[in-house]
Short mmCIF file of C-alpha atoms and ligand atoms in Angstrom, two decimals:
data_model
loop_
_atom_site.label_atom_id
_atom_site.label_comp_id
_atom_site.label_asym_id
_atom_site.label_seq_id
_atom_site.Cartn_x
_atom_site.Cartn_y
_atom_site.Cartn_z
CA MET E 1 50.45 -9.18 -23.72
CA ARG E 2 52.88 -7.37 -21.31
CA ARG E 3 51.37 -7.19 -17.93
CA THR E 4 51.52 -3.63 -16.50
CA LEU E 5 51.51 -4.92 -12.77
CA PHE E 6 55.38 -5.33 -12.89
CA ASP E 7 58.27 -3.25 -13.90
CA ASP E 8 61.77 -4.17 -14.91
CA GLU E 9 63.14 -4.80 -11.35
CA HIS E 10 60.22 -7.23 -10.64
CA ASP E 11 60.93 -8.95 -13.97
CA LEU E 12 64.58 -9.35 -12.78
CA PHE E 13 63.56 -10.69 -9.54
CA ARG E 14 61.20 -13.16 -11.28
CA GLN E 15 64.22 -14.44 -13.38
CA GLN E 16 66.31 -14.91 -10.20
CA PHE E 17 63.54 -16.65 -8.33
CA ARG E 18 62.57 -18.89 -11.36
CA ARG E 19 66.20 -20.07 -11.34
CA PHE E 20 65.96 -20.89 -7.64
CA VAL E 21 63.02 -22.89 -8.15
CA ALA E 22 64.44 -24.83 -10.96
CA GLU E 23 67.50 -25.54 -9.10
CA GLU E 24 66.59 -25.86 -5.60
CA ILE E 25 62.97 -26.63 -5.31
CA GLU E 26 61.68 -28.64 -8.37
CA PRO E 27 63.95 -31.59 -7.69
CA ARG E 28 62.58 -31.99 -4.24
CA ILE E 29 58.80 -32.05 -5.37
CA PRO E 30 58.65 -35.62 -6.00
CA GLY E 31 60.17 -36.38 -2.33
CA TRP E 32 57.71 -33.94 -0.83
CA ASN E 33 54.81 -35.64 -2.47
CA GLU E 34 55.90 -38.95 -1.34
CA ARG E 35 56.64 -38.17 2.28
CA GLY E 36 53.66 -35.70 2.51
CA MET E 37 55.64 -32.81 3.62
CA SER E 38 58.20 -30.34 2.68
CA ASP E 39 61.76 -30.37 3.96
CA ARG E 40 63.31 -27.76 6.10
CA GLU E 41 66.36 -27.52 3.97
CA ALA E 42 64.34 -25.90 1.26
CA TRP E 43 62.88 -23.50 3.72
CA ARG E 44 66.30 -22.53 4.87
CA LEU E 45 67.68 -22.09 1.49
CA ALA E 46 64.45 -19.95 0.57
CA GLY E 47 65.35 -17.87 3.68
CA GLU E 48 69.04 -17.59 2.97
CA HIS E 49 68.09 -16.11 -0.70
CA GLY E 50 65.77 -13.63 0.76
CA TYR E 51 62.63 -15.36 -0.38
CA LEU E 52 60.82 -15.69 2.94
CA GLY E 53 58.92 -12.77 4.60
CA ALA E 54 60.40 -10.20 2.10
CA CYS E 55 57.68 -7.86 3.35
CA ALA E 56 59.14 -7.67 6.97
CA PRO E 57 60.86 -4.37 7.64
CA GLU E 58 64.74 -4.34 7.44
CA VAL E 59 65.19 -4.03 11.11
CA TYR E 60 63.77 -7.49 11.44
CA GLY E 61 65.92 -9.00 8.49
CA GLY E 62 63.44 -8.45 5.89
CA ALA E 63 63.65 -6.45 2.66
CA GLY E 64 60.46 -4.20 3.31
CA ALA E 65 59.31 -5.34 -0.06
CA GLU E 66 55.92 -4.80 -1.35
CA PHE E 67 53.35 -7.37 -2.18
CA ARG E 68 54.09 -7.61 -5.86
CA TYR E 69 57.37 -9.48 -5.08
CA ASP E 70 55.43 -11.89 -2.98
CA ALA E 71 53.02 -12.43 -5.98
CA ILE E 72 55.72 -13.31 -8.23
CA ILE E 73 56.92 -15.98 -5.67
CA MET E 74 53.39 -17.35 -5.54
CA GLU E 75 53.00 -17.47 -9.28
CA GLU E 76 56.43 -19.14 -9.69
CA MET E 77 55.74 -21.86 -7.09
CA ALA E 78 52.23 -22.54 -8.31
CA TYR E 79 53.41 -22.69 -11.92
CA ALA E 80 56.11 -25.12 -10.80
CA ARG E 81 53.59 -27.21 -9.02
CA ALA E 82 55.57 -26.66 -5.62
CA HIS E 83 52.49 -26.91 -3.60
CA GLY E 84 54.23 -28.72 -0.80
CA MET E 85 56.10 -25.72 0.24
CA MET E 86 53.53 -22.97 1.07
CA ILE E 87 55.69 -19.97 1.01
CA SER E 88 52.64 -17.80 0.87
CA LEU E 89 51.00 -19.42 3.99
CA HIS E 90 54.15 -18.39 5.92
CA SER E 91 55.03 -15.04 4.34
CA ASP E 92 51.90 -13.52 3.25
CA ILE E 93 49.00 -15.04 5.33
CA CYS E 94 50.56 -15.66 8.89
CA LEU E 95 53.60 -13.17 9.00
CA PRO E 96 51.59 -10.21 8.33
CA TYR E 97 49.59 -10.88 11.74
CA VAL E 98 52.94 -10.64 13.66
CA LEU E 99 54.01 -7.65 11.75
CA SER E 100 50.57 -5.72 12.15
CA PHE E 101 49.39 -6.69 15.44
CA GLY E 102 52.77 -8.16 17.19
CA SER E 103 54.25 -6.29 20.15
CA GLU E 104 57.86 -4.91 19.66
CA GLU E 105 58.86 -7.81 21.82
CA GLN E 106 57.05 -10.43 19.73
CA LYS E 107 58.41 -8.95 16.41
CA GLN E 108 62.06 -9.01 17.74
CA LYS E 109 61.69 -12.69 18.90
CA TYR E 110 60.02 -14.14 16.07
CA VAL E 111 60.21 -12.21 12.66
CA PRO E 112 64.20 -12.57 12.07
CA GLY E 113 63.60 -16.39 12.28
CA CYS E 114 60.67 -16.25 10.06
CA VAL E 115 62.72 -14.42 7.52
CA SER E 116 65.65 -16.91 7.72
CA GLY E 117 63.37 -20.04 7.63
CA GLU E 118 64.19 -21.12 11.02
CA ILE E 119 60.75 -20.46 12.33
CA LEU E 120 57.85 -21.63 10.09
CA LEU E 121 54.49 -20.36 10.61
CA GLY E 122 51.00 -21.86 10.63
CA ILE E 123 47.56 -20.52 11.56
CA CYS E 124 44.93 -22.78 13.60
CA MET E 125 41.31 -21.39 12.85
CA THR E 126 39.41 -24.38 11.67
CA GLU E 127 38.00 -27.04 14.17
CA PRO E 128 36.16 -30.13 13.44
CA GLY E 129 32.92 -28.55 14.26
CA ALA E 130 33.60 -25.07 12.83
CA GLY E 131 35.21 -23.94 9.61
CA SER E 132 33.16 -21.25 7.71
CA ASP E 133 31.53 -20.53 10.91
CA LEU E 134 34.65 -19.16 12.66
CA GLN E 135 32.39 -17.55 15.39
CA GLY E 136 31.33 -21.01 16.44
CA ILE E 137 34.85 -22.22 17.39
CA GLN E 138 35.17 -24.03 20.75
CA THR E 139 38.78 -23.67 21.51
CA ARG E 140 39.10 -21.73 24.93
CA ALA E 141 42.09 -19.68 26.10
CA GLU E 142 41.48 -18.97 29.76
CA ARG E 143 43.47 -16.21 31.61
CA ARG E 144 45.19 -17.73 34.58
CA GLY E 145 47.58 -14.98 36.15
CA ASP E 146 50.41 -14.19 33.66
CA HIS E 147 49.41 -17.20 31.31
CA TYR E 148 46.64 -18.43 29.04
CA VAL E 149 45.60 -22.04 29.24
CA LEU E 150 44.43 -23.28 25.90
CA ASN E 151 42.05 -26.43 25.35
CA GLY E 152 40.59 -27.39 22.01
CA ALA E 153 40.98 -29.33 18.86
CA LYS E 154 41.93 -27.93 15.41
CA THR E 155 41.81 -29.54 12.15
CA PHE E 156 43.09 -29.07 8.49
CA ILE E 157 46.20 -26.95 9.64
CA SER E 158 48.63 -26.44 6.91
CA ASN E 159 52.20 -26.79 8.05
CA GLY E 160 50.82 -28.79 10.98
CA GLN E 161 53.87 -31.05 11.21
CA ILE E 162 56.63 -28.83 10.02
CA GLY E 163 55.51 -25.67 11.66
CA ASP E 164 57.27 -24.04 14.74
CA LEU E 165 55.01 -21.11 15.64
CA PHE E 166 51.12 -20.92 15.37
CA ILE E 167 48.70 -18.37 15.45
CA VAL E 168 45.87 -19.95 17.47
CA VAL E 169 42.43 -18.66 17.35
CA ALA E 170 40.63 -19.20 20.64
CA LYS E 171 37.73 -17.85 22.57
CA THR E 172 38.83 -15.74 25.58
CA ASP E 173 35.42 -14.60 26.57
CA PRO E 174 32.91 -17.08 25.47
CA GLU E 175 30.05 -15.08 27.17
CA ALA E 176 30.85 -11.85 25.32
CA GLU E 177 27.69 -10.00 24.26
CA LYS E 178 28.75 -10.09 20.54
CA ALA E 179 30.15 -13.48 19.45
CA SER E 180 32.80 -11.43 17.33
CA GLN E 181 34.23 -9.98 20.59
CA ALA E 182 34.75 -13.49 22.17
CA ILE E 183 37.81 -14.30 19.91
CA SER E 184 41.44 -13.60 20.52
CA LEU E 185 44.92 -14.62 18.71
CA LEU E 186 47.62 -16.26 20.42
CA LEU E 187 51.23 -17.11 19.28
CA VAL E 188 51.89 -20.62 20.39
CA GLU E 189 55.40 -22.22 19.92
CA ALA E 190 54.90 -25.88 18.83
CA ASP E 191 57.22 -27.23 21.59
CA THR E 192 55.15 -25.87 24.12
CA PRO E 193 53.67 -28.64 26.42
CA GLY E 194 50.25 -29.20 25.65
CA PHE E 195 50.57 -28.46 21.97
CA VAL E 196 50.04 -31.63 20.48
CA ARG E 197 50.43 -32.60 16.80
CA GLY E 198 47.72 -35.08 15.66
CA ARG E 199 47.62 -37.07 12.36
CA LYS E 200 49.00 -35.70 9.26
CA LEU E 201 45.81 -36.11 7.15
CA ASP E 202 45.63 -38.21 3.97
CA LYS E 203 44.20 -35.97 1.33
CA LEU E 204 43.05 -36.15 -2.38
CA GLY E 205 45.38 -33.38 -3.57
CA LEU E 206 48.33 -31.22 -2.19
CA ARG E 207 50.04 -34.44 -1.19
CA GLY E 208 53.35 -32.78 -0.55
CA GLN E 209 51.81 -30.57 2.15
CA ASP E 210 51.32 -31.64 5.71
CA THR E 211 47.89 -30.61 6.64
CA SER E 212 47.24 -31.98 10.09
CA GLU E 213 45.17 -32.14 13.29
CA ILE E 214 46.50 -29.96 16.29
CA PHE E 215 45.28 -30.50 19.82
CA LEU E 216 45.54 -28.09 22.68
CA GLN E 217 45.57 -29.89 25.92
CA ASP E 218 46.03 -27.69 29.04
CA CYS E 219 48.50 -25.72 26.83
CA ARG E 220 50.05 -22.79 28.92
CA VAL E 221 51.24 -19.92 27.01
CA PRO E 222 52.59 -16.61 28.39
CA ALA E 223 50.12 -13.84 28.46
CA ALA E 224 52.77 -11.87 26.46
CA ASN E 225 51.82 -14.26 23.49
CA LEU E 226 48.68 -12.59 23.04
CA LEU E 227 48.54 -11.08 19.59
CA GLY E 228 47.00 -7.52 19.52
CA GLU E 229 44.31 -7.02 21.92
CA GLU E 230 42.15 -9.43 23.74
CA GLY E 231 38.64 -9.81 22.07
CA ARG E 232 39.97 -8.23 18.85
CA GLY E 233 40.84 -11.59 17.09
CA PHE E 234 37.98 -11.77 14.89
CA TYR E 235 38.54 -8.20 13.43
CA MET E 236 42.10 -8.94 12.93
CA LEU E 237 41.24 -12.01 10.96
CA MET E 238 38.87 -10.06 8.84
CA ASP E 239 41.64 -7.40 8.03
CA LYS E 240 44.16 -10.04 7.08
CA LEU E 241 41.85 -12.40 5.08
CA GLN E 242 41.68 -9.98 2.22
CA GLN E 243 45.43 -10.72 1.43
CA GLU E 244 44.88 -14.32 1.83
CA ARG E 245 42.24 -14.49 -0.74
CA ILE E 246 44.30 -12.41 -3.26
CA CYS E 247 47.16 -14.86 -2.72
CA ILE E 248 44.78 -17.88 -3.66
CA ALA E 249 43.77 -16.00 -6.73
CA VAL E 250 47.15 -15.17 -7.81
CA ALA E 251 48.33 -18.84 -7.46
CA SER E 252 45.16 -20.19 -9.03
CA ILE E 253 45.71 -18.29 -12.27
CA ALA E 254 49.28 -19.41 -12.37
CA SER E 255 48.30 -22.97 -11.98
CA ALA E 256 45.47 -22.70 -14.55
CA ARG E 257 48.17 -21.38 -17.00
CA ARG E 258 50.33 -24.28 -16.32
CA SER E 259 47.70 -26.79 -17.05
CA LEU E 260 46.91 -25.09 -20.21
CA ASP E 261 50.51 -24.69 -21.32
CA ASP E 262 51.23 -28.42 -20.67
CA THR E 263 48.23 -29.26 -22.57
CA VAL E 264 48.90 -27.16 -25.72
CA SER E 265 52.21 -29.07 -25.86
CA TYR E 266 50.36 -32.38 -25.32
CA VAL E 267 47.77 -31.90 -28.08
CA LYS E 268 50.54 -31.10 -30.61
CA GLU E 269 52.09 -34.45 -30.06
CA ARG E 270 49.42 -36.83 -29.52
CA GLN E 271 47.88 -38.43 -32.75
CA ALA E 272 44.51 -39.66 -33.42
CA PHE E 273 42.86 -40.39 -36.82
CA GLY E 274 46.07 -39.80 -38.44
CA GLN E 275 46.61 -36.23 -37.15
CA PRO E 276 47.63 -34.43 -33.96
CA ILE E 277 44.55 -34.01 -31.81
CA ALA E 278 45.30 -30.29 -31.82
CA ARG E 279 43.79 -30.29 -35.36
CA PHE E 280 40.27 -31.12 -33.99
CA GLN E 281 38.06 -28.13 -33.74
CA ASN E 282 36.89 -29.27 -30.43
CA THR E 283 40.56 -29.07 -28.99
CA GLN E 284 41.21 -25.80 -30.63
CA PHE E 285 37.95 -24.29 -29.12
CA LYS E 286 38.48 -25.64 -25.73
CA LEU E 287 41.91 -24.52 -25.51
CA ALA E 288 41.23 -21.13 -27.15
CA GLU E 289 38.26 -20.52 -24.59
CA LEU E 290 40.68 -21.43 -21.67
CA ALA E 291 43.38 -19.25 -22.92
CA THR E 292 40.97 -16.25 -23.08
CA GLU E 293 39.56 -17.05 -19.64
CA VAL E 294 43.06 -17.23 -18.25
CA GLU E 295 44.13 -13.84 -19.68
CA VAL E 296 40.79 -12.20 -18.67
CA GLY E 297 41.30 -13.71 -15.19
CA GLN E 298 44.93 -12.37 -15.09
CA ALA E 299 43.71 -8.84 -15.86
CA PHE E 300 41.39 -8.80 -13.06
CA VAL E 301 43.61 -10.42 -10.56
CA ASP E 302 46.43 -8.16 -11.44
CA ALA E 303 44.02 -5.23 -11.04
CA VAL E 304 43.06 -6.45 -7.63
CA VAL E 305 46.74 -7.03 -6.54
CA ALA E 306 47.47 -3.42 -7.79
CA ALA E 307 44.56 -1.81 -5.84
CA HIS E 308 45.68 -4.00 -2.74
CA VAL E 309 49.33 -2.61 -3.13
CA ARG E 310 47.85 0.92 -3.27
CA GLY E 311 46.09 0.03 0.12
CA GLU E 312 42.73 0.27 -1.28
CA ASP E 313 39.71 -1.69 0.29
CA VAL E 314 39.28 -4.58 -1.98
CA VAL E 315 37.28 -6.71 0.15
CA SER E 316 34.53 -7.47 -2.55
CA GLU E 317 37.10 -7.71 -5.37
CA ALA E 318 39.46 -9.96 -3.43
CA SER E 319 36.36 -12.14 -2.89
CA MET E 320 35.43 -12.11 -6.60
CA ALA E 321 38.85 -12.93 -7.64
CA LYS E 322 39.28 -15.67 -5.10
CA TRP E 323 36.03 -17.55 -6.29
CA TRP E 324 36.48 -16.75 -10.03
CA ALA E 325 40.17 -17.74 -10.35
CA THR E 326 39.57 -20.91 -8.36
CA ASP E 327 36.76 -21.90 -10.28
CA LEU E 328 38.73 -21.23 -13.52
CA GLN E 329 41.63 -23.30 -12.23
CA LYS E 330 39.16 -26.31 -11.55
CA ARG E 331 37.52 -26.03 -14.97
CA ALA E 332 40.93 -25.66 -16.68
CA ALA E 333 42.28 -28.92 -14.94
CA ALA E 334 39.21 -30.77 -15.84
CA GLU E 335 39.07 -29.82 -19.51
CA CYS E 336 42.80 -30.31 -19.92
CA LEU E 337 42.61 -33.53 -18.29
CA GLN E 338 40.00 -34.51 -20.74
CA LEU E 339 42.07 -33.50 -23.63
CA HIS E 340 44.87 -35.97 -22.35
CA GLY E 341 42.40 -38.83 -22.71
CA GLY E 342 43.40 -41.91 -20.58
CA TYR E 343 46.85 -40.44 -19.95
CA GLY E 344 45.30 -37.63 -18.14
CA PHE E 345 44.06 -40.03 -15.66
CA MET E 346 47.53 -41.63 -14.89
CA ALA E 347 49.70 -40.24 -11.98
CA GLU E 348 52.78 -39.87 -14.16
CA TYR E 349 51.04 -36.98 -16.05
CA PRO E 350 51.10 -33.90 -14.06
CA ILE E 351 47.63 -32.97 -15.25
CA SER E 352 46.15 -35.55 -13.07
CA THR E 353 47.68 -34.02 -9.84
CA ASP E 354 46.67 -30.60 -11.35
CA TYR E 355 43.00 -31.85 -11.24
CA ALA E 356 43.30 -33.16 -7.67
CA ASP E 357 45.33 -30.13 -6.27
CA ALA E 358 42.61 -27.80 -7.94
CA ALA E 359 39.81 -29.21 -5.74
CA VAL E 360 40.82 -27.53 -2.59
CA GLN E 361 41.19 -24.00 -3.96
CA SER E 362 37.60 -23.19 -3.86
CA ILE E 363 37.37 -24.61 -0.20
CA TYR E 364 40.10 -22.99 1.78
CA ALA E 365 40.73 -19.42 2.57
CA GLY E 366 36.94 -19.15 2.95
CA THR E 367 34.82 -21.33 0.56
CA ASN E 368 33.60 -19.98 -2.73
CA GLU E 369 30.02 -19.77 -1.41
CA ILE E 370 31.29 -17.73 1.56
CA MET E 371 32.95 -15.39 -0.95
CA LYS E 372 29.74 -14.88 -2.68
CA ARG E 373 28.08 -14.02 0.65
CA ILE E 374 30.60 -11.52 1.15
CA ILE E 375 30.05 -9.90 -2.23
CA ALA E 376 26.31 -10.03 -1.91
CA ARG E 377 26.43 -8.48 1.55
CA ARG E 378 28.67 -5.62 0.45
CA MET E 379 25.95 -5.05 -2.44
CA GLY E 380 23.46 -4.52 0.20
CA LEU E 381 21.62 -7.83 -0.15
CA GLY E 382 21.63 -8.68 3.61
C1 LIG G 401 44.04 -28.69 2.42
C2 LIG G 401 43.55 -27.71 3.53
C3 LIG G 401 44.30 -26.95 4.15
C4 LIG G 401 43.80 -25.98 5.05
N1 LIG G 401 44.63 -25.21 5.75
C5 LIG G 401 44.06 -24.50 6.90
C6 LIG G 401 44.93 -23.81 7.84
O1 LIG G 401 46.17 -23.81 7.57
N2 LIG G 401 44.38 -23.31 8.81
C7 LIG G 401 42.94 -23.36 9.17
O2 LIG G 401 42.69 -22.76 10.22
N3 LIG G 401 42.09 -23.88 8.27
C8 LIG G 401 42.61 -24.62 7.27
N4 LIG G 401 41.76 -25.22 6.41
C9 LIG G 401 40.32 -25.32 6.51
C10 LIG G 401 39.48 -24.42 5.53
O3 LIG G 401 39.78 -23.02 5.71
C11 LIG G 401 38.08 -25.07 5.87
O4 LIG G 401 37.96 -26.40 5.52
C12 LIG G 401 37.08 -24.15 5.14
O5 LIG G 401 36.94 -22.82 5.69
C13 LIG G 401 35.59 -24.69 5.21
O6 LIG G 401 35.27 -25.10 6.42
P1 LIG G 401 34.63 -26.62 6.50
O7 LIG G 401 35.67 -27.49 5.96
O8 LIG G 401 34.31 -26.75 8.05
O9 LIG G 401 33.44 -26.61 5.87
P2 LIG G 401 31.91 -26.14 6.17
O10 LIG G 401 31.97 -24.64 6.79
O11 LIG G 401 31.25 -27.14 7.02
O12 LIG G 401 31.21 -26.04 4.74
C14 LIG G 401 30.62 -26.96 4.08
C15 LIG G 401 29.89 -26.53 2.95
O13 LIG G 401 28.80 -25.63 3.23
C16 LIG G 401 28.92 -24.60 2.78
N5 LIG G 401 28.64 -23.36 3.71
C17 LIG G 401 28.88 -23.12 4.86
N6 LIG G 401 28.29 -22.03 5.50
C18 LIG G 401 27.54 -21.51 4.35
C19 LIG G 401 26.80 -20.32 4.46
N7 LIG G 401 26.78 -19.34 5.38
N8 LIG G 401 26.18 -20.03 3.05
C20 LIG G 401 26.38 -20.93 2.08
N9 LIG G 401 27.10 -22.09 2.17
C21 LIG G 401 27.68 -22.45 3.33
C22 LIG G 401 30.38 -24.33 2.49
O14 LIG G 401 30.66 -23.26 1.43
C23 LIG G 401 30.73 -25.63 1.89
O15 LIG G 401 30.49 -25.83 0.54
C24 LIG G 401 42.37 -26.12 5.23
C25 LIG G 401 41.48 -26.98 4.63
C26 LIG G 401 42.21 -27.86 3.64
C27 LIG G 401 41.21 -28.78 2.83
#
């Protein structure tokens, strides 16, 4: 079924980007998975071809492109299993903070480098003691003259080793009457003294991606690096998390489709009891069900993307898409692994990494339980 979300120009862009992924990205994936991080050359090449920060206005080197182009990049990267290089984290999750809330000076200083791939972005929200409960963070940013001094510990930070510029979530006014008004966002360059990269964490999945600890130890940041207004950090996060959740949903459907496509090929080849396992009714029913769910999920996620592009408030729908699509991705990976039999458990069969990579999708960008809380609250359920 032709998707109505995209027009001919999008399709052309997809073809170009798919070729880029096949030539420049796919050959690098095994190396990333081995080293536990992507490489700067890949980012530089993506920047050179205009695939980073395409949404940035032309005046900062971007293309002023709308979100559907980014969605194509996310889909193709997920379908290629290029999870090590989180283009969407850089372009669609972090960069929009700078574009929406940054001062003119900040934009001029950082955005061109983000578009070219010289400046890679990350966001430091989560702490060892606070993930879902963002208002419970302990990191402090204390104003001293024309600087802020940051102290605290962050964990699970994507791009933690390779990143150059981080949006750090910190409390500027821990005594604020409302906890939500205590939080501010600061841009911290990774080579600032006191910004300390900790361990690259060993993980179940996303093995090509450098999830890390970050420590802030008397890290002095110019006051000019405050993003937006002091005390407005929580609201800025709430504003931008909608797009983050849509990004995850978009990638999840593409990943589920990849697990499904590979398994359809596998079951046609694998023989048991003198026939391809595709002939068993169980195989057919499982794959027919998954194919149906992928199409149903795609239709909903496409509708959410379209509404987001139109500028509608889709907070509930983005949360629905995030929990439902990631749940589907996990089920698809598990069902498809089962259809691979013992081979599905072997690292050399990508379905095994699909299974491991899917696990985190329901956890980050707000856990699926938090998504359901958001939906319930918007239903007036408290
Ligand atoms: C690979 C990876 C990459 C990540 N990248 C980043 C990053 O770049 N930047 C960043 O800041 N963070 C990042 N994170 C962190 C991620 O966003 C958090 O792990 C996530 O928000 C959950 O927080 P937590 O781990 O502290 O779990 P907790 O908040 O402790 O949750 C534990 C369990 O309790 C449930 N729970 C918590 N509160 C409620 C509630 N009110 N109602 C019902 N259930 C609840 C949760 O749903 C979950 O099942 C990453 C995590 C991973 C694993």
